[in-house]
PDB file of N, CA and C in Angstrom:
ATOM      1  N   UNK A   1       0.844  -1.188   0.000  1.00 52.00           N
ATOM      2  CA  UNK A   1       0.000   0.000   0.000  1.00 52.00           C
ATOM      3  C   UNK A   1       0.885   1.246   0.000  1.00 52.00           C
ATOM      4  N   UNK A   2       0.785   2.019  -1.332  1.00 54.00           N
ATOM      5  CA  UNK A   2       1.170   3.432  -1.090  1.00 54.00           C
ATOM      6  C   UNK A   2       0.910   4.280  -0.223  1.00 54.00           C
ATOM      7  N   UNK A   3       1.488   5.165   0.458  1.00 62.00           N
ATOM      8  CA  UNK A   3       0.785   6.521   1.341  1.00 62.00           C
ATOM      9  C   UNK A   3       0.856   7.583   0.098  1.00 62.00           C
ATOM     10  N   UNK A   4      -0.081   8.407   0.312  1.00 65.00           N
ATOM     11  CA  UNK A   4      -0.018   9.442  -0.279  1.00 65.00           C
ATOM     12  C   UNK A   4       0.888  10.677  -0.665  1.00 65.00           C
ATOM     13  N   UNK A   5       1.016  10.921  -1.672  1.00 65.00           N
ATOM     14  CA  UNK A   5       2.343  11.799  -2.103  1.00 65.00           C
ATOM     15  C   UNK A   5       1.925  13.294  -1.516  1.00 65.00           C
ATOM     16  N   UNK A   6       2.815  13.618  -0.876  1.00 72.00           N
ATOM     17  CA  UNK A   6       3.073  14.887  -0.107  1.00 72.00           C
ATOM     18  C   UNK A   6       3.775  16.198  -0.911  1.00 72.00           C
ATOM     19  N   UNK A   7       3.610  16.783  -1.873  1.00 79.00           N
ATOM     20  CA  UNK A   7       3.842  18.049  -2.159  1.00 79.00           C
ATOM     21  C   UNK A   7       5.093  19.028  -1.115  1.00 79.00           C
ATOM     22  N   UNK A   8       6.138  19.793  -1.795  1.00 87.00           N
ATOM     23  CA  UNK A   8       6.700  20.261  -0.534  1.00 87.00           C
ATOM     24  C   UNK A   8       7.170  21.473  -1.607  1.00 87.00           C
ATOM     25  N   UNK A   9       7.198  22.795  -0.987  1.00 92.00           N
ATOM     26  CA  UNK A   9       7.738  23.592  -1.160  1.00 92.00           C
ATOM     27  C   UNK A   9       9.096  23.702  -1.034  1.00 92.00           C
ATOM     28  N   UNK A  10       9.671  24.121  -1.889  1.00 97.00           N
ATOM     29  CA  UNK A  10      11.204  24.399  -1.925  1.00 97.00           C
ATOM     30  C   UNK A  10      11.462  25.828  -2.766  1.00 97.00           C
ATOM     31  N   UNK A  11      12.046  26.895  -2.511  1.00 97.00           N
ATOM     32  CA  UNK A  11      12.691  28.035  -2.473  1.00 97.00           C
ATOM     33  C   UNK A  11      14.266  27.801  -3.017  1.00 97.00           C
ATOM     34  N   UNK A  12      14.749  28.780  -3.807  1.00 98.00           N
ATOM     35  CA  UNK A  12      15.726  28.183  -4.609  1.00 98.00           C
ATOM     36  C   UNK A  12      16.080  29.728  -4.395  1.00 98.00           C
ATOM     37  N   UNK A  13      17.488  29.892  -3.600  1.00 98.00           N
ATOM     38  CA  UNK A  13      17.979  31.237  -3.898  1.00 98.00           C
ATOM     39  C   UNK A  13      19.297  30.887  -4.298  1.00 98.00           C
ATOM     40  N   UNK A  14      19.499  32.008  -5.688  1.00 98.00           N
ATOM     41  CA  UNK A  14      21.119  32.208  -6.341  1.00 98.00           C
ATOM     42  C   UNK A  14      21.380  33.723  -6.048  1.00 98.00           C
ATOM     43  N   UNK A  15      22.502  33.114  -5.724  1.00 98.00           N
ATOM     44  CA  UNK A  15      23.408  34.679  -5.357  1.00 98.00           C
ATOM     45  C   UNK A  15      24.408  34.642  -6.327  1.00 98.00           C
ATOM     46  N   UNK A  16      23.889  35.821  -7.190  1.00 97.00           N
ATOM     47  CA  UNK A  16      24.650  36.341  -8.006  1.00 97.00           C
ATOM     48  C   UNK A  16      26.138  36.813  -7.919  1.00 97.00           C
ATOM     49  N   UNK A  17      26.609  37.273  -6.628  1.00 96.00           N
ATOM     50  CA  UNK A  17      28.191  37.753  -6.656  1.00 96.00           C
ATOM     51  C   UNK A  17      28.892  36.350  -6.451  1.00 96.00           C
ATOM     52  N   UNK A  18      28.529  34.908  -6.833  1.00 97.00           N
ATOM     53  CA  UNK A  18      29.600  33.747  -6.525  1.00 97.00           C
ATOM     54  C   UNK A  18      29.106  32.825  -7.159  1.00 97.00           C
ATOM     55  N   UNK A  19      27.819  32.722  -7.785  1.00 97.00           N
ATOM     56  CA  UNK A  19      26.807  32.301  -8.580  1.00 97.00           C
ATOM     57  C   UNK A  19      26.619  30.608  -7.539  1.00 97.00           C
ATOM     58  N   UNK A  20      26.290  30.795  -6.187  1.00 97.00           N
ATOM     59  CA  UNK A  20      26.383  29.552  -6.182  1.00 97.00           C
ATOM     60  C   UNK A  20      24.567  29.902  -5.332  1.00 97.00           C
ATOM     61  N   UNK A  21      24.166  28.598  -5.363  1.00 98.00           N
ATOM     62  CA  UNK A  21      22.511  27.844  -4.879  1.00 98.00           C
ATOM     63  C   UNK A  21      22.575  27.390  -3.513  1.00 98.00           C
ATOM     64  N   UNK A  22      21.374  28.055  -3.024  1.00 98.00           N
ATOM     65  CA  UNK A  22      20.555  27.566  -1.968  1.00 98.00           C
ATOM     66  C   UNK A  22      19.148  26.927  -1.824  1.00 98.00           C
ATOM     67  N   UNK A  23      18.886  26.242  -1.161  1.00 97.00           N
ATOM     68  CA  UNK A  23      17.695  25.427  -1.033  1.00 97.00           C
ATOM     69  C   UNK A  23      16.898  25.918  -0.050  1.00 97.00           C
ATOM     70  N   UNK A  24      15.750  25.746   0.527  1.00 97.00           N
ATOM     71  CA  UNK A  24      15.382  26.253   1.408  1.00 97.00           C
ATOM     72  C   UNK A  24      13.288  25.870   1.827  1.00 97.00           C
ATOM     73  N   UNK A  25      12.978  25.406   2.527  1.00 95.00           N
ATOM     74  CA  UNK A  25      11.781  25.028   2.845  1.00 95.00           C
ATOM     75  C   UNK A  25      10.546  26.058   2.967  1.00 95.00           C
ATOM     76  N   UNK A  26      10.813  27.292   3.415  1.00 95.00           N
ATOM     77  CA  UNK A  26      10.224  28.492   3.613  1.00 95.00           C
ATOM     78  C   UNK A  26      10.621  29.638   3.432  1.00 95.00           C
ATOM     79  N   UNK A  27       9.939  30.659   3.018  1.00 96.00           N
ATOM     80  CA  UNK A  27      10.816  32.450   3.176  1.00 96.00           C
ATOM     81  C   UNK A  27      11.422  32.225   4.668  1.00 96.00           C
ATOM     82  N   UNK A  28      10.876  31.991   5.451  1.00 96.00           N
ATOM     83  CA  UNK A  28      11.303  32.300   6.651  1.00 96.00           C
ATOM     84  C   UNK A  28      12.803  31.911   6.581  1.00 96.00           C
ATOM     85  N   UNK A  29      12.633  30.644   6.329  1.00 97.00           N
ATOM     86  CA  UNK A  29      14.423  30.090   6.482  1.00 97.00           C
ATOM     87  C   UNK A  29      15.377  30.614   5.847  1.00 97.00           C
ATOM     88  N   UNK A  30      15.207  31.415   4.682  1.00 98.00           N
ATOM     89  CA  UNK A  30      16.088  31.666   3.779  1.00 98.00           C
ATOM     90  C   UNK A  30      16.959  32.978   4.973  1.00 98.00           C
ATOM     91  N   UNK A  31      15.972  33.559   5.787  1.00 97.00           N
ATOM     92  CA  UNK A  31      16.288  34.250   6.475  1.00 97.00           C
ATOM     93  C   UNK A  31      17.124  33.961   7.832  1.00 97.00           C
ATOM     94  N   UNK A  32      17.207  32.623   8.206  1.00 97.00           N
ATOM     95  CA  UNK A  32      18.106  31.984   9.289  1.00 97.00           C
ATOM     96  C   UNK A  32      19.525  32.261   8.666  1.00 97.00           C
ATOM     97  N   UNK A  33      19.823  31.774   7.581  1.00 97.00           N
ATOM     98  CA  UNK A  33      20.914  31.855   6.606  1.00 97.00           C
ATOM     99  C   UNK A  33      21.829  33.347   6.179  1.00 97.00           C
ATOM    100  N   UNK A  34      20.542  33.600   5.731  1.00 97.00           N
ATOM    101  CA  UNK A  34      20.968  35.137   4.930  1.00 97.00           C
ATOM    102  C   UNK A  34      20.339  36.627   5.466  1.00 97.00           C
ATOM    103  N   UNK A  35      20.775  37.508   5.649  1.00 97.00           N
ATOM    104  CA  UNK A  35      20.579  38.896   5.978  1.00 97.00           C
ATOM    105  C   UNK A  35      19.985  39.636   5.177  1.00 97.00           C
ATOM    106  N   UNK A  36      18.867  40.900   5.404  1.00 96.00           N
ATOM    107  CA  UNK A  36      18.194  41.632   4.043  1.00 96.00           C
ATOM    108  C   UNK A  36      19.593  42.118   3.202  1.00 96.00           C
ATOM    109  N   UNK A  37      20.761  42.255   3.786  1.00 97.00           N
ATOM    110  CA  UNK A  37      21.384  42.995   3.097  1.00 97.00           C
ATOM    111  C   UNK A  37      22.242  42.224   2.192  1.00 97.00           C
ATOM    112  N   UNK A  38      22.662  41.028   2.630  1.00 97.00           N
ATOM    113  CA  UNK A  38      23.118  39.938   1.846  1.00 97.00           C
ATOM    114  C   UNK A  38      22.142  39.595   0.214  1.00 97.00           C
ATOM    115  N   UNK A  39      20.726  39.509   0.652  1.00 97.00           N
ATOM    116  CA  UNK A  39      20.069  39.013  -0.109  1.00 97.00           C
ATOM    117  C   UNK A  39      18.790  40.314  -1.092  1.00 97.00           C
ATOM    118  N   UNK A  40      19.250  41.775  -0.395  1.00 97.00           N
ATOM    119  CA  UNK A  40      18.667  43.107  -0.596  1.00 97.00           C
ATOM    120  C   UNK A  40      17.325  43.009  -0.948  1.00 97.00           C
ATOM    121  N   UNK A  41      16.801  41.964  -0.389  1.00 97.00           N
ATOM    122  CA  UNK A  41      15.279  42.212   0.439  1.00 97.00           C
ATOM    123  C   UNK A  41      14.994  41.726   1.570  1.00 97.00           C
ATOM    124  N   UNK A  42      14.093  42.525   2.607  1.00 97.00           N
ATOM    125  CA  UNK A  42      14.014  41.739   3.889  1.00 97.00           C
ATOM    126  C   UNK A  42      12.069  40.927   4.053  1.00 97.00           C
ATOM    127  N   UNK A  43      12.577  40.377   5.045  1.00 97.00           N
ATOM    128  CA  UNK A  43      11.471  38.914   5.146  1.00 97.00           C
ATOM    129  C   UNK A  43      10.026  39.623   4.539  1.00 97.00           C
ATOM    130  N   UNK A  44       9.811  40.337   5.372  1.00 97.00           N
ATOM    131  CA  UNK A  44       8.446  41.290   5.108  1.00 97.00           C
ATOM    132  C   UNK A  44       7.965  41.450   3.863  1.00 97.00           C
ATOM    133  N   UNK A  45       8.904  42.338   2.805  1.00 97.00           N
ATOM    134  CA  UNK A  45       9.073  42.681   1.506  1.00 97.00           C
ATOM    135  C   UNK A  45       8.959  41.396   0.594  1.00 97.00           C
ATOM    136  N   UNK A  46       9.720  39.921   0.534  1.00 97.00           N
ATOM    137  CA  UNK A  46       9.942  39.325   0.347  1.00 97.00           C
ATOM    138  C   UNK A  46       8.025  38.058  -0.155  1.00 97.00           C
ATOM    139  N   UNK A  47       7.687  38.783   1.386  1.00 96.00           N
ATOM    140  CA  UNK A  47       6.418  37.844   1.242  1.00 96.00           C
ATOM    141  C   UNK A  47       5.071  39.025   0.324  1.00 96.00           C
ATOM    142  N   UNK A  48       5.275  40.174   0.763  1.00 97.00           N
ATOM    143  CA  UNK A  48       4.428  40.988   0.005  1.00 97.00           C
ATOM    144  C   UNK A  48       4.381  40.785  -1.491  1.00 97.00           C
ATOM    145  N   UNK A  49       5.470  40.092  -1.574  1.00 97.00           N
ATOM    146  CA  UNK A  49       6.180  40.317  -3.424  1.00 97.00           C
ATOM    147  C   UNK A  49       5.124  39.140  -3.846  1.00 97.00           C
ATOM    148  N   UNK A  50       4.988  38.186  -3.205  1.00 94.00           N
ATOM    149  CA  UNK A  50       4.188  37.011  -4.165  1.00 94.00           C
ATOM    150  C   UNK A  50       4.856  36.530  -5.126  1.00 94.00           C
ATOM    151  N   UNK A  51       6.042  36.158  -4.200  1.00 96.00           N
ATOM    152  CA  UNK A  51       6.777  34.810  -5.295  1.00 96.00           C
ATOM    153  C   UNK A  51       6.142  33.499  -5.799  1.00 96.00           C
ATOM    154  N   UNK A  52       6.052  33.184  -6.598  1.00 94.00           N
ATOM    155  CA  UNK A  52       5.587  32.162  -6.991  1.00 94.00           C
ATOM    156  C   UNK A  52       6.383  31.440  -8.228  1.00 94.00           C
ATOM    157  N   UNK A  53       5.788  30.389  -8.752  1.00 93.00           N
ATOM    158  CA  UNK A  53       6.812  29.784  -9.850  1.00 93.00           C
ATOM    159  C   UNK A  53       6.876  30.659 -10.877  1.00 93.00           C
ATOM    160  N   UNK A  54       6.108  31.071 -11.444  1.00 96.00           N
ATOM    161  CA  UNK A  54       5.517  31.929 -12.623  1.00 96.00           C
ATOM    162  C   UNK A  54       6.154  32.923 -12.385  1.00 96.00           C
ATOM    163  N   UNK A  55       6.165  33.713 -10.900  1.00 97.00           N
ATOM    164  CA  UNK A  55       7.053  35.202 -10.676  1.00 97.00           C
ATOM    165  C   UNK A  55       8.154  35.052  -9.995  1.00 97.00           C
ATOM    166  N   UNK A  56       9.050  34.318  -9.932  1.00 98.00           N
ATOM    167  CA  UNK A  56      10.579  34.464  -9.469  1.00 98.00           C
ATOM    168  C   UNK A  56      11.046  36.392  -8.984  1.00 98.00           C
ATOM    169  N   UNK A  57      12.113  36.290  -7.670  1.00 98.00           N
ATOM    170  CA  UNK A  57      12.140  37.803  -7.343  1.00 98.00           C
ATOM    171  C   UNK A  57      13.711  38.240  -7.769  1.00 98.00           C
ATOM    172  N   UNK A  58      13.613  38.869  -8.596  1.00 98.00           N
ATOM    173  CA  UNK A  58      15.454  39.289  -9.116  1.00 98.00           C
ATOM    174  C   UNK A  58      15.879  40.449  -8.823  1.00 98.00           C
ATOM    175  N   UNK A  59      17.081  40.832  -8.066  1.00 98.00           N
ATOM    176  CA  UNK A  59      17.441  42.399  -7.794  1.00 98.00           C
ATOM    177  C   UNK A  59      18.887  42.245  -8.149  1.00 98.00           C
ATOM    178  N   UNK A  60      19.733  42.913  -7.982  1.00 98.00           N
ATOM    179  CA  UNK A  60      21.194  43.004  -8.067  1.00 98.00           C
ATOM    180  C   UNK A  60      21.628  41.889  -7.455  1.00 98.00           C
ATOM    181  N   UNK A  61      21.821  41.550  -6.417  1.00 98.00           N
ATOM    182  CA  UNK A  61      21.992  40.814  -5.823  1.00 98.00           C
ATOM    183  C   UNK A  61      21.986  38.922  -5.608  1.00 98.00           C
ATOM    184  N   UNK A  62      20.576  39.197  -6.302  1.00 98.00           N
ATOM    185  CA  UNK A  62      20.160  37.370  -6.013  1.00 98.00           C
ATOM    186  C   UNK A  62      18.968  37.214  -6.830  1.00 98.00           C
ATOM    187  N   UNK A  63      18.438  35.754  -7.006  1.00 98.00           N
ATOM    188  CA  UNK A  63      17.179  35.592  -7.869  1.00 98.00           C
ATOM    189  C   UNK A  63      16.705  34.594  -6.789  1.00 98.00           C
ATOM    190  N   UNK A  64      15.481  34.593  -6.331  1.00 98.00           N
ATOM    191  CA  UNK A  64      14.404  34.224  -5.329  1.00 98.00           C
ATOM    192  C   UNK A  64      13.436  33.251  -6.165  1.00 98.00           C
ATOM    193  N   UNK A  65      13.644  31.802  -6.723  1.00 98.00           N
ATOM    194  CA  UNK A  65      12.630  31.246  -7.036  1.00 98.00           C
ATOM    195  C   UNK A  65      12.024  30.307  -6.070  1.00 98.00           C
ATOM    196  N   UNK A  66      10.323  30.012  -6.443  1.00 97.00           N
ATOM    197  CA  UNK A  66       9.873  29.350  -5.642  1.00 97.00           C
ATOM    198  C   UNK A  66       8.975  27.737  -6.595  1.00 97.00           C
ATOM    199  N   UNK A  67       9.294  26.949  -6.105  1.00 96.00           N
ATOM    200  CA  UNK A  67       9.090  25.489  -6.692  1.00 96.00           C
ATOM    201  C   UNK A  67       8.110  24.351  -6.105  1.00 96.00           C
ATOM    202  N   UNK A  68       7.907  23.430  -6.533  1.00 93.00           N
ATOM    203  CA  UNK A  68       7.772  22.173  -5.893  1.00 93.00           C
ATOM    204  C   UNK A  68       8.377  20.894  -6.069  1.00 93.00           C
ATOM    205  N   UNK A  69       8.686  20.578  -4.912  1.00 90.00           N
ATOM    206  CA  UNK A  69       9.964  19.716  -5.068  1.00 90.00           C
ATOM    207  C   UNK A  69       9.203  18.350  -4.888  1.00 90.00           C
ATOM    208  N   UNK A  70       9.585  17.583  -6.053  1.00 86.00           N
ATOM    209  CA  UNK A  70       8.861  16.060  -6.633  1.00 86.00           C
ATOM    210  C   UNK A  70       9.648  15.231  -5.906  1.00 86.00           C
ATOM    211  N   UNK A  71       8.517  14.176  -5.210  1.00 84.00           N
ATOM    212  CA  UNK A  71       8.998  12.951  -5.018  1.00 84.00           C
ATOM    213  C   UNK A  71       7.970  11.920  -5.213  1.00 84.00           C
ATOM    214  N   UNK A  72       8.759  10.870  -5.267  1.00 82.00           N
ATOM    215  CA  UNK A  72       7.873   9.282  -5.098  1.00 82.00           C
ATOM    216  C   UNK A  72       7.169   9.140  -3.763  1.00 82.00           C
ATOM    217  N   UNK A  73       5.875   8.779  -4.073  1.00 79.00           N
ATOM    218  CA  UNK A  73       5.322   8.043  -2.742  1.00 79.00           C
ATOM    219  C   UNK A  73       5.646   6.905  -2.314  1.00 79.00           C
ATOM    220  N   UNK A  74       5.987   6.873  -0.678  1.00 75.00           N
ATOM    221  CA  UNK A  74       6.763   5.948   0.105  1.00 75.00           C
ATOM    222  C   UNK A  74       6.052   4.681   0.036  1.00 75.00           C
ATOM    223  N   UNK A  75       6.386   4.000   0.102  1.00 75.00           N
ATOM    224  CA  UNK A  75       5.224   2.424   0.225  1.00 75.00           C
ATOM    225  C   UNK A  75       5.250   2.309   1.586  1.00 75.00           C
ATOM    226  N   UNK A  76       3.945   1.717   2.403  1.00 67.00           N
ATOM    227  CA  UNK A  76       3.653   1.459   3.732  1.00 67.00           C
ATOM    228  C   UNK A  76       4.469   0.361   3.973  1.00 67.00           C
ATOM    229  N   UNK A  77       4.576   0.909   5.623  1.00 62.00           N
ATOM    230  CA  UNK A  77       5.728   0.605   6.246  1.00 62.00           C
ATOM    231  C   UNK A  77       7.253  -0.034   6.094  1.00 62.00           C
ATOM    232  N   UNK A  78       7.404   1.118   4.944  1.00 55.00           N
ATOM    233  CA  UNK A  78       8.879   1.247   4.806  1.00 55.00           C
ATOM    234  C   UNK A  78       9.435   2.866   5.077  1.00 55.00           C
ATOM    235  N   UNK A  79       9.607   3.255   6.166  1.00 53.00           N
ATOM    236  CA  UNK A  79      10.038   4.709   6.605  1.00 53.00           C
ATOM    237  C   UNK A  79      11.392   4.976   6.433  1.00 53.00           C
TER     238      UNK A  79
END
């Protein structure tokens, strides 16, 4: 018996001055990591913007996409 496939948000920030990728579960977290000034928007701003897949957030600095990250459904009781 399959369990049901679970959907998960994933946040994808590139920082442009080293071109390297981050992953990330929520806006919130991106913010454990990174500073408004690191990333030249802060949390607040960030959620007003309405990132979504379709609208990715780009400034000097960094590009803010937001995804869903695919997986297989687990088969019962194999955790």
């Amino acid at each position: 018996m399959e369990k049901e496939k679970v959907e998960r948000t994933v946040v994808h920030v590139e920082l442009l001055c080293d071109n390297s990728h981050h992953y990330f579960g929520s806006l919130a977290a991106i913010f454990e990591k990174f500073s408004k000034e690191e990333i030249g928007i802060s949390y607040g701003s960030l959620r007003n913007y309405g990132l979504s897949s379709e609208k990715p957030y780009k400034n000097k600095l960094c590009i803010i996409r937001k995804g869903t990250l695919i997986t297989i459904p687990k088969k019962a009781g194999k955790e």
